[in-house]
Short mmCIF file of C-alpha atoms in Angstrom, two decimals:
data_model
loop_
_atom_site.label_atom_id
_atom_site.label_comp_id
_atom_site.label_asym_id
_atom_site.label_seq_id
_atom_site.Cartn_x
_atom_site.Cartn_y
_atom_site.Cartn_z
CA MET A 1 -16.54 -51.42 19.74
CA ASP A 2 -20.09 -52.07 20.99
CA GLN A 3 -21.96 -53.60 18.09
CA ASP A 4 -24.97 -51.43 18.72
CA ARG A 5 -22.93 -48.17 18.64
CA PRO A 6 -21.73 -46.99 15.23
CA LYS A 7 -18.10 -46.10 14.83
CA PRO A 8 -17.32 -42.35 14.66
CA ASP A 9 -17.03 -40.44 11.46
CA LEU A 10 -13.92 -38.73 12.67
CA ILE A 11 -11.18 -39.33 15.23
CA ILE A 12 -9.20 -36.40 16.66
CA PHE A 13 -6.04 -37.35 18.42
CA ASP A 14 -4.25 -35.09 20.86
CA CYS A 15 -0.47 -35.33 20.18
CA ASP A 16 1.46 -34.98 23.48
CA GLY A 17 0.85 -37.97 25.68
CA VAL A 18 -1.45 -39.73 23.04
CA LEU A 19 0.61 -40.09 19.96
CA VAL A 20 4.09 -39.26 21.46
CA ASP A 21 5.32 -39.93 25.09
CA SER A 22 6.41 -36.36 25.52
CA GLU A 23 4.78 -34.97 28.66
CA LEU A 24 7.51 -35.83 31.16
CA LEU A 25 10.11 -34.45 28.71
CA SER A 26 8.11 -31.22 28.29
CA CYS A 27 7.69 -30.68 31.95
CA ARG A 28 11.37 -31.23 32.58
CA CYS A 29 12.20 -28.66 30.01
CA LEU A 30 9.71 -26.20 31.41
CA SER A 31 11.05 -26.58 34.95
CA GLU A 32 14.61 -26.14 33.80
CA VAL A 33 13.96 -23.13 31.66
CA LEU A 34 11.95 -21.36 34.23
CA ALA A 35 14.76 -21.88 36.77
CA GLU A 36 17.07 -20.13 34.24
CA PHE A 37 14.79 -17.12 34.49
CA GLY A 38 14.51 -17.19 38.22
CA PHE A 39 11.17 -19.02 38.58
CA ALA A 40 10.92 -22.10 40.88
CA LEU A 41 8.64 -24.84 39.55
CA SER A 42 9.05 -28.52 40.01
CA GLU A 43 8.41 -31.08 37.17
CA ALA A 44 5.48 -32.42 39.29
CA GLN A 45 3.94 -28.90 39.50
CA ALA A 46 4.53 -28.26 35.85
CA LEU A 47 2.51 -31.46 35.06
CA GLU A 48 -0.24 -30.57 37.56
CA LEU A 49 -0.61 -26.98 36.21
CA PHE A 50 0.07 -27.17 32.50
CA LEU A 51 -0.62 -30.67 31.17
CA GLY A 52 -2.47 -30.25 27.89
CA ARG A 53 -2.29 -26.42 27.99
CA SER A 54 -0.59 -23.97 25.64
CA THR A 55 2.37 -21.65 26.33
CA LYS A 56 -0.21 -18.84 26.59
CA ALA A 57 -1.52 -20.55 29.78
CA ILE A 58 2.07 -20.45 31.29
CA GLU A 59 2.25 -16.74 30.77
CA GLN A 60 -1.24 -16.22 32.04
CA HIS A 61 -0.53 -18.22 35.12
CA TYR A 62 2.31 -15.95 36.15
CA ARG A 63 0.42 -12.87 35.12
CA ASP A 64 -2.33 -13.87 37.48
CA LEU A 65 0.36 -14.09 40.19
CA GLY A 66 1.57 -10.55 39.39
CA GLN A 67 4.76 -11.80 37.74
CA ILE A 68 5.84 -11.21 34.17
CA VAL A 69 7.70 -13.83 32.26
CA PRO A 70 10.59 -12.24 30.41
CA ASP A 71 10.54 -11.88 26.63
CA GLY A 72 13.28 -14.40 26.16
CA PHE A 73 11.42 -17.16 28.00
CA LEU A 74 9.20 -18.63 25.21
CA PRO A 75 11.91 -18.75 22.52
CA ARG A 76 14.31 -20.44 25.01
CA LEU A 77 11.70 -22.94 26.00
CA LYS A 78 10.86 -23.73 22.44
CA SER A 79 14.51 -24.25 21.63
CA ARG A 80 15.02 -26.58 24.66
CA VAL A 81 11.91 -28.58 23.88
CA LEU A 82 12.72 -29.09 20.17
CA GLU A 83 16.36 -30.07 21.13
CA THR A 84 15.19 -32.54 23.75
CA PHE A 85 12.50 -34.07 21.59
CA ALA A 86 14.95 -34.52 18.59
CA ALA A 87 17.20 -36.52 20.93
CA SER A 88 14.82 -38.57 23.07
CA LEU A 89 11.19 -38.50 22.00
CA GLU A 90 9.42 -41.83 21.49
CA PRO A 91 6.06 -42.70 20.09
CA ILE A 92 3.35 -44.16 22.37
CA PRO A 93 3.76 -47.94 21.98
CA GLY A 94 1.36 -49.43 19.36
CA VAL A 95 -0.09 -46.11 18.22
CA GLY A 96 1.31 -46.34 14.63
CA ALA A 97 -0.44 -49.62 14.10
CA VAL A 98 -3.74 -48.29 15.44
CA VAL A 99 -3.67 -45.18 13.23
CA SER A 100 -2.59 -47.13 10.19
CA ASP A 101 -5.54 -49.48 10.60
CA LEU A 102 -8.21 -46.79 10.84
CA THR A 103 -10.91 -46.81 8.22
CA VAL A 104 -12.46 -43.43 9.23
CA PRO A 105 -10.93 -39.96 8.82
CA PHE A 106 -8.54 -38.77 11.53
CA CYS A 107 -6.40 -35.74 12.37
CA VAL A 108 -4.32 -34.22 15.16
CA ALA A 109 -5.48 -31.25 17.37
CA SER A 110 -2.75 -30.13 19.72
CA SER A 111 -2.11 -27.34 22.24
CA SER A 112 1.52 -27.22 21.10
CA ASP A 113 2.66 -25.05 18.28
CA ILE A 114 2.91 -26.39 14.75
CA ASP A 115 6.71 -26.59 14.85
CA ARG A 116 6.68 -28.77 17.92
CA VAL A 117 3.93 -31.05 16.62
CA SER A 118 5.58 -31.41 13.18
CA LEU A 119 8.96 -32.34 14.85
CA SER A 120 7.22 -34.69 17.29
CA LEU A 121 5.47 -36.59 14.52
CA ASP A 122 8.61 -36.52 12.33
CA VAL A 123 11.00 -37.84 14.95
CA THR A 124 8.62 -40.73 15.88
CA GLY A 125 7.85 -41.69 12.21
CA LEU A 126 4.10 -40.83 12.49
CA LYS A 127 4.10 -37.58 10.33
CA PRO A 128 3.18 -39.27 7.00
CA LEU A 129 -0.01 -40.56 8.57
CA PHE A 130 -1.16 -37.04 9.53
CA ASP A 131 0.07 -34.98 6.56
CA GLY A 132 -2.23 -31.97 5.94
CA ARG A 133 -4.32 -32.84 8.95
CA ILE A 134 -2.59 -31.07 11.86
CA TYR A 135 -4.40 -28.39 13.81
CA THR A 136 -2.97 -26.47 16.71
CA ALA A 137 -3.90 -23.89 19.32
CA GLN A 138 -2.21 -21.15 17.23
CA MET A 139 -5.21 -21.50 14.80
CA VAL A 140 -7.87 -20.52 17.32
CA ARG A 141 -8.53 -17.72 19.85
CA HIS A 142 -8.97 -19.85 22.88
CA GLY A 143 -7.02 -22.96 23.66
CA LYS A 144 -8.10 -26.02 25.69
CA PRO A 145 -10.13 -26.34 27.84
CA ALA A 146 -12.22 -24.24 25.54
CA PRO A 147 -13.77 -26.20 22.69
CA ASP A 148 -12.46 -23.95 19.89
CA LEU A 149 -9.55 -26.23 18.67
CA PHE A 150 -11.62 -29.44 18.35
CA LEU A 151 -14.47 -27.47 16.74
CA HIS A 152 -12.11 -25.95 14.30
CA ALA A 153 -10.62 -29.41 13.45
CA ALA A 154 -13.99 -30.90 12.93
CA GLU A 155 -15.01 -28.02 10.70
CA LYS A 156 -11.85 -28.39 8.56
CA MET A 157 -12.43 -32.16 8.30
CA ARG A 158 -16.13 -31.49 7.44
CA ILE A 159 -17.57 -33.74 10.14
CA SER A 160 -20.21 -33.06 12.71
CA PRO A 161 -18.90 -32.70 16.32
CA ALA A 162 -21.64 -35.09 17.39
CA ARG A 163 -20.01 -37.77 15.21
CA THR A 164 -16.50 -37.10 16.34
CA LEU A 165 -14.28 -39.08 18.78
CA VAL A 166 -11.49 -37.28 20.72
CA ILE A 167 -8.58 -39.13 22.21
CA GLU A 168 -7.04 -37.08 25.10
CA ASP A 169 -4.68 -37.51 27.96
CA SER A 170 -5.35 -34.36 29.91
CA VAL A 171 -8.10 -32.87 32.04
CA SER A 172 -8.15 -29.71 29.94
CA GLY A 173 -8.33 -31.77 26.77
CA VAL A 174 -11.14 -33.91 28.02
CA GLN A 175 -13.14 -30.83 29.04
CA ALA A 176 -12.46 -29.32 25.64
CA GLY A 177 -13.83 -32.26 23.78
CA LYS A 178 -16.89 -32.51 25.93
CA ALA A 179 -17.58 -28.86 25.60
CA ALA A 180 -17.31 -29.31 21.79
CA GLY A 181 -20.16 -31.95 22.10
CA MET A 182 -17.85 -34.78 21.15
CA THR A 183 -17.29 -38.29 22.58
CA VAL A 184 -14.03 -38.39 24.49
CA TRP A 185 -11.85 -41.29 25.43
CA GLY A 186 -9.09 -40.65 27.93
CA PHE A 187 -5.72 -42.29 27.40
CA VAL A 188 -3.45 -42.92 30.32
CA GLY A 189 -0.65 -44.96 28.75
CA GLY A 190 1.92 -42.10 28.70
CA GLY A 191 4.84 -41.94 31.10
CA HIS A 192 3.36 -39.07 33.02
CA TYR A 193 0.67 -41.28 34.50
CA SER A 194 3.07 -43.74 36.12
CA GLY A 195 2.15 -43.60 39.79
CA ARG A 196 -0.93 -41.54 39.19
CA ASP A 197 -4.57 -42.69 39.01
CA GLY A 198 -5.21 -41.50 35.42
CA HIS A 199 -8.44 -43.53 35.19
CA ALA A 200 -10.01 -41.52 38.06
CA ILE A 201 -8.48 -38.20 36.93
CA LEU A 202 -9.94 -38.32 33.44
CA SER A 203 -13.18 -40.04 34.37
CA ASP A 204 -13.76 -37.23 36.86
CA ALA A 205 -13.01 -34.77 34.03
CA GLY A 206 -15.82 -36.29 32.00
CA ALA A 207 -14.12 -38.84 29.73
CA ASP A 208 -16.62 -41.32 28.37
CA ARG A 209 -14.02 -44.10 28.49
CA VAL A 210 -10.49 -44.43 29.80
CA PHE A 211 -7.97 -46.90 28.48
CA GLY A 212 -4.23 -47.52 29.08
CA ARG A 213 -2.82 -49.36 26.03
CA MET A 214 -3.14 -48.57 22.40
CA SER A 215 -3.62 -52.31 21.73
CA ASP A 216 -6.91 -51.89 23.53
CA PHE A 217 -8.13 -49.05 21.45
CA TRP A 218 -11.38 -50.65 20.27
CA LYS A 219 -11.73 -53.36 23.08
CA GLY A 220 -14.71 -52.90 25.26
CA ALA A 221 -15.48 -49.51 23.63
#
């Protein structure tokens, strides 16, 4: 990190696409479960529309189109995602080492529900690192791109937003972090950025820095 710039007092990690390489798995599950309920949405469209968003955003999207997602959809989606994660989810390479070496407080703030975040961290061996410091969109009124979740996490961790660094992989997450008055680094090392210009996407969203490997976490920062 730049010698003239002090390190943050708090680092907030998004979960999906930052700690665990889950976004492509999630989009596949969403596309398949929507198809079961008669909705056509490709994996690429799911990624474009809902990356970094909560399930409320899915329901609102179809409501805006004049369509109502059936009551059984969300329980079915949750079941499919948890089953898929338990079988196939992997951590982002190198993230465990980065988090283990941190000398400042850190936590997770995710758009996913607590069950999904907990399973994701458990399956990938990261859960002990974040025990008691997991915050989700269920805990606030408005999810990303609103700043509510990040502000909630900083408040619980008792750190000023201005002294907080957010690590995000989505446009909505970057926007949420900037709206909260925090420094935001975009991460593009997840599988969902293969073949996409993640640097441009997250820079355009307002990220203060974009990097693609956890081994480069502090390099050039």
